XYZ file of C-alpha atoms in Angstrom:
333
model
C 72.301 -64.979 -23.362
C 73.625 -62.146 -23.509
C 71.796 -61.533 -27.233
C 68.421 -62.662 -25.627
C 69.458 -60.053 -22.616
C 69.200 -57.565 -25.318
C 66.557 -58.698 -27.780
C 64.776 -58.415 -24.265
C 65.249 -55.113 -23.347
C 65.115 -53.613 -27.347
C 61.756 -54.942 -26.755
C 61.123 -53.749 -23.176
C 61.976 -50.082 -25.351
C 59.365 -50.534 -28.040
C 56.364 -51.273 -25.452
C 57.314 -48.252 -23.326
C 56.848 -46.179 -26.506
C 54.084 -47.720 -27.333
C 51.328 -45.647 -25.370
C 53.328 -41.949 -25.876
C 52.357 -42.794 -29.556
C 49.338 -43.732 -28.892
C 48.314 -40.869 -26.563
C 49.385 -38.190 -28.675
C 47.671 -39.945 -31.812
C 44.778 -37.638 -31.755
C 44.470 -34.269 -33.388
C 42.820 -33.133 -30.048
C 45.415 -34.059 -27.956
C 48.393 -32.625 -30.114
C 45.805 -29.696 -29.690
C 46.269 -29.489 -25.999
C 50.308 -30.835 -26.817
C 50.359 -26.889 -27.833
C 48.243 -25.234 -25.865
C 50.386 -25.725 -22.769
C 53.670 -24.970 -24.215
C 54.372 -22.562 -22.297
C 51.056 -22.203 -19.708
C 49.121 -23.884 -16.503
C 45.647 -24.734 -17.579
C 42.244 -26.012 -15.265
C 40.342 -28.890 -16.707
C 37.576 -26.108 -17.188
C 40.309 -24.190 -18.567
C 41.394 -26.792 -21.509
C 37.226 -27.564 -21.332
C 36.413 -24.040 -22.390
C 39.352 -23.294 -24.978
C 38.268 -27.078 -26.937
C 34.296 -26.514 -26.511
C 33.916 -29.647 -24.856
C 32.202 -31.547 -21.356
C 34.234 -31.615 -18.651
C 34.389 -35.148 -18.250
C 35.328 -35.654 -21.765
C 38.777 -33.491 -20.829
C 39.001 -35.172 -18.664
C 39.714 -38.378 -20.349
C 42.329 -37.621 -22.128
C 44.210 -35.612 -19.846
C 44.412 -38.477 -17.677
C 45.862 -41.170 -21.044
C 48.166 -38.290 -22.013
C 49.182 -38.351 -17.842
C 49.604 -41.717 -17.891
C 52.291 -41.846 -21.278
C 53.907 -38.865 -19.387
C 53.161 -36.143 -21.670
C 51.779 -33.845 -19.292
C 51.926 -33.827 -15.673
C 49.831 -32.684 -12.513
C 49.888 -29.707 -10.871
C 47.392 -28.982 -7.788
C 46.616 -24.868 -7.377
C 45.046 -25.589 -3.911
C 41.813 -27.451 -4.701
C 42.261 -27.451 -8.784
C 43.945 -29.298 -10.795
C 46.422 -27.900 -13.344
C 48.374 -29.257 -16.326
C 51.554 -28.504 -17.543
C 54.211 -30.464 -19.187
C 56.511 -32.073 -17.484
C 59.279 -30.101 -15.831
C 61.878 -32.988 -15.622
C 62.757 -35.238 -19.116
C 66.086 -36.868 -19.261
C 67.492 -37.023 -22.539
C 69.280 -39.986 -21.785
C 66.484 -42.082 -21.660
C 63.914 -43.496 -24.830
C 60.666 -42.374 -24.087
C 61.704 -39.104 -22.982
C 63.542 -38.133 -25.943
C 60.194 -39.342 -28.412
C 57.866 -37.375 -25.566
C 60.596 -34.329 -25.920
C 61.077 -34.880 -30.332
C 56.547 -34.529 -30.132
C 56.744 -30.745 -28.394
C 59.871 -29.673 -30.173
C 57.310 -30.962 -33.846
C 53.764 -29.444 -32.279
C 56.058 -25.786 -31.154
C 56.964 -25.482 -34.591
C 52.561 -24.997 -35.784
C 51.918 -21.870 -34.685
C 48.483 -22.099 -32.772
C 45.044 -20.759 -34.944
C 44.095 -17.638 -34.196
C 40.438 -18.624 -31.927
C 42.464 -20.430 -29.805
C 44.725 -18.180 -29.020
C 42.344 -15.131 -29.072
C 40.647 -18.173 -25.950
C 43.581 -18.461 -25.076
C 43.809 -14.251 -23.550
C 40.298 -14.389 -22.504
C 41.120 -16.855 -19.604
C 44.216 -14.939 -18.938
C 42.585 -11.307 -19.066
C 40.070 -13.476 -16.540
C 42.798 -14.159 -14.368
C 43.972 -10.464 -15.096
C 40.548 -8.834 -13.210
C 40.548 -11.313 -10.546
C 43.897 -9.787 -9.702
C 43.103 -6.470 -10.451
C 40.064 -6.773 -8.350
C 41.738 -8.045 -5.075
C 45.043 -5.095 -5.379
C 41.392 -2.329 -5.772
C 39.905 -4.153 -2.918
C 42.746 -4.171 -0.851
C 45.268 -1.339 -2.011
C 45.232 0.397 1.561
C 46.225 -2.620 3.042
C 48.273 -4.098 0.974
C 51.216 -4.320 2.698
C 49.160 -6.597 6.048
C 48.103 -8.395 3.653
C 51.128 -9.446 1.480
C 53.313 -9.648 4.762
C 50.623 -12.606 5.532
C 53.225 -14.486 3.623
C 56.937 -12.668 3.773
C 57.527 -9.751 5.601
C 59.457 -7.324 2.942
C 62.572 -7.483 4.425
C 63.130 -10.993 3.978
C 63.195 -10.909 -0.161
C 63.837 -7.003 -0.688
C 67.271 -6.835 0.972
C 68.654 -10.478 -0.753
C 67.520 -9.220 -3.835
C 68.913 -5.372 -3.647
C 72.458 -7.354 -2.399
C 72.522 -9.424 -5.324
C 71.964 -6.506 -7.094
C 74.862 -4.290 -5.609
C 76.837 -7.660 -5.968
C 77.025 -7.145 -9.651
C 76.997 -3.852 -9.720
C 80.605 -4.029 -9.729
C 81.127 -5.414 -12.883
C 77.556 -4.501 -14.292
C 76.898 -0.667 -14.646
C 73.396 -0.283 -14.495
C 71.969 2.730 -16.916
C 68.261 1.695 -17.275
C 66.008 -0.333 -14.703
C 62.853 -1.719 -14.697
C 60.522 -2.962 -11.774
C 57.800 -5.088 -13.353
C 54.431 -5.159 -10.262
C 56.851 -2.540 -7.629
C 53.724 -2.507 -5.242
C 53.696 0.843 -3.153
C 57.135 1.465 -4.643
C 59.260 0.000 -0.801
C 61.802 -1.347 -3.612
C 61.841 2.099 -5.723
C 64.579 3.492 -3.834
C 67.458 0.906 -4.002
C 66.950 1.016 -8.045
C 66.939 4.923 -8.080
C 70.404 4.571 -6.590
C 71.985 1.923 -8.408
C 70.270 2.849 -11.420
C 70.238 6.330 -14.508
C 66.815 6.152 -15.058
C 64.217 3.383 -13.559
C 60.622 2.471 -14.912
C 58.389 1.362 -12.500
C 55.218 -0.483 -14.349
C 51.919 -1.263 -12.320
C 48.493 -2.282 -14.028
C 46.697 -2.170 -10.963
C 46.351 2.522 -10.034
C 45.655 2.279 -6.648
C 49.706 0.911 -6.637
C 51.269 3.130 -8.689
C 48.951 5.922 -6.826
C 50.675 4.491 -3.457
C 54.668 4.335 -5.038
C 53.974 7.668 -6.502
C 53.472 8.382 -3.084
C 56.909 6.890 -2.349
C 58.755 8.826 -4.846
C 57.760 11.968 -3.646
C 58.170 11.658 0.409
C 61.236 9.967 -0.988
C 62.706 12.383 -3.315
C 63.038 9.941 -6.384
C 63.822 11.602 -9.192
C 64.856 9.293 -11.731
C 61.767 7.281 -11.986
C 58.786 7.440 -14.623
C 55.638 5.254 -12.791
C 53.706 3.644 -15.602
C 50.020 2.346 -15.777
C 49.927 -0.407 -18.230
C 51.648 -4.003 -18.631
C 54.246 -5.147 -20.331
C 53.382 -5.408 -23.868
C 53.133 -1.250 -22.504
C 57.050 -0.552 -23.084
C 57.378 -3.502 -26.273
C 55.119 -1.199 -27.972
C 57.954 1.830 -26.977
C 60.133 0.009 -27.654
C 61.887 0.276 -24.555
C 64.883 -0.964 -24.210
C 66.552 -1.786 -20.478
C 69.786 -3.115 -18.100
C 67.982 -4.745 -14.779
C 64.680 -5.735 -14.974
C 63.422 -6.541 -11.667
C 60.506 -8.670 -10.521
C 59.878 -9.317 -6.761
C 56.781 -12.231 -5.738
C 55.374 -11.141 -8.980
C 54.510 -13.970 -10.820
C 52.377 -15.803 -8.378
C 50.162 -13.333 -9.236
C 49.975 -12.813 -13.005
C 48.084 -14.335 -15.767
C 51.085 -16.201 -17.272
C 54.229 -16.179 -15.176
C 56.338 -17.362 -18.744
C 54.965 -14.445 -20.520
C 57.127 -12.227 -17.945
C 60.160 -14.031 -19.098
C 59.487 -13.760 -22.338
C 58.876 -10.277 -22.007
C 61.900 -9.603 -20.210
C 63.684 -10.860 -22.378
C 62.180 -8.941 -25.353
C 62.777 -5.565 -23.194
C 66.338 -6.431 -21.993
C 69.641 -4.960 -23.456
C 72.619 -7.502 -24.764
C 74.156 -8.630 -21.434
C 70.718 -7.280 -19.361
C 69.519 -9.100 -15.901
C 66.453 -9.838 -14.973
C 66.149 -10.589 -10.930
C 63.056 -12.464 -9.589
C 62.208 -13.100 -6.260
C 58.893 -15.708 -5.926
C 57.518 -18.457 -3.694
C 58.198 -22.323 -3.823
C 55.386 -24.253 -4.696
C 53.195 -24.313 -1.133
C 49.657 -25.736 -0.513
C 48.535 -23.546 0.681
C 45.391 -22.537 -0.375
C 44.392 -19.045 2.189
C 46.923 -17.063 -0.240
C 44.649 -17.238 -2.643
C 41.399 -15.593 -1.761
C 44.091 -13.529 1.506
C 46.857 -12.419 -1.063
C 45.619 -12.589 -4.404
C 47.521 -15.075 -5.829
C 46.815 -16.841 -8.832
C 49.327 -19.641 -7.784
C 50.437 -21.487 -5.337
C 54.753 -20.511 -6.288
C 56.274 -22.207 -8.595
C 58.982 -25.260 -9.057
C 62.324 -23.712 -9.960
C 63.015 -25.943 -12.577
C 59.513 -24.157 -13.926
C 61.280 -20.429 -13.560
C 64.664 -21.877 -15.012
C 62.313 -23.519 -18.641
C 61.279 -20.508 -19.110
C 64.111 -18.769 -18.568
C 65.730 -21.080 -21.291
C 62.795 -20.712 -23.152
C 63.064 -16.926 -23.482
C 66.260 -17.385 -24.250
C 68.435 -16.548 -21.012
C 70.725 -18.616 -18.596
C 70.149 -19.042 -15.354
C 72.482 -17.480 -12.310
C 73.001 -17.227 -9.131
C 70.427 -18.567 -7.069
C 69.230 -17.991 -3.531
C 66.848 -19.789 -1.131
C 64.840 -18.259 1.899
C 62.730 -20.639 4.400
C 60.913 -18.785 6.309
C 58.413 -19.492 9.349
C 54.940 -20.095 8.784
C 55.757 -23.169 6.000
C 56.902 -20.891 3.142
C 59.542 -20.558 0.834
C 61.704 -18.035 -1.328
C 63.802 -18.112 -4.452
C 66.081 -15.777 -5.082
C 67.345 -15.613 -9.061
C 69.009 -14.326 -11.834
C 68.806 -14.729 -15.006
C 70.941 -13.143 -17.566
C 70.773 -12.486 -21.946
C 73.444 -13.117 -24.508
C 75.733 -13.745 -22.041
C 75.885 -11.144 -19.473
C 76.421 -13.901 -17.204
C 79.544 -13.155 -14.585
């Protein structure tokens, strides 16, 4: 009887693997998995990437979703797709899925597909920049529809100050400083601070903050992280406050931050947890409706960073903020 049960279990495991191999046994679907390595794309975007009708793309995504190769993520009224966040290392089906991901990731994306991905990211960036250009004068009011500045800035500042006893922050980078409200904290704790923003209007406001508060150790730079990578800059501390939900490819922030960080450096992020309040897109310029904590951890791990302390702050309006730290090359306390 025992041998019969064991045989039945083995057959059950094999049966569970069959849909995975069937769903992945298509060149287009493997290409889709490669594209979704770090990015999250909607059906229309994937149709644009692969030059096919939405109905055809929807069929492929449905098959892959049913097999567990990807999962849907609702962003307001739109459905986006990503690779699954939770894969059990002890489960044969999840082990197989992970092996498929590892195999396709070893093959680089062709240049034409990479160019299309960049085009979609640029479309997202243009959408975000247009919002900030339009509402630069009401930036604080728009942002505080979701969360007052102090609600996330104070915990981030407290975390950085706690770490500064052991870590001497010589150089710091703030990605997306907005009006520059957090720059006095960094200017106090660090010898040299760079504030990077791709919005000229917001950078002008940050410049005014630096002048008014006599912050003399801050360089304000218009551009994106590629701008600093090209210069070869290095930082001990990188901060991104409520920025990820405004950027075209949040996973790239982790990759670029890691490349810009010195060994033992720290990345501190505050951002929204996943939510379903779609009005934030139109009223606050959000591209993404927050993130699962596991998403940030996965992106950090992929960028070679180790997760450290985390804090979750619940707000009265139903939003939740996560404050996270990530360390490079064993810098974690």
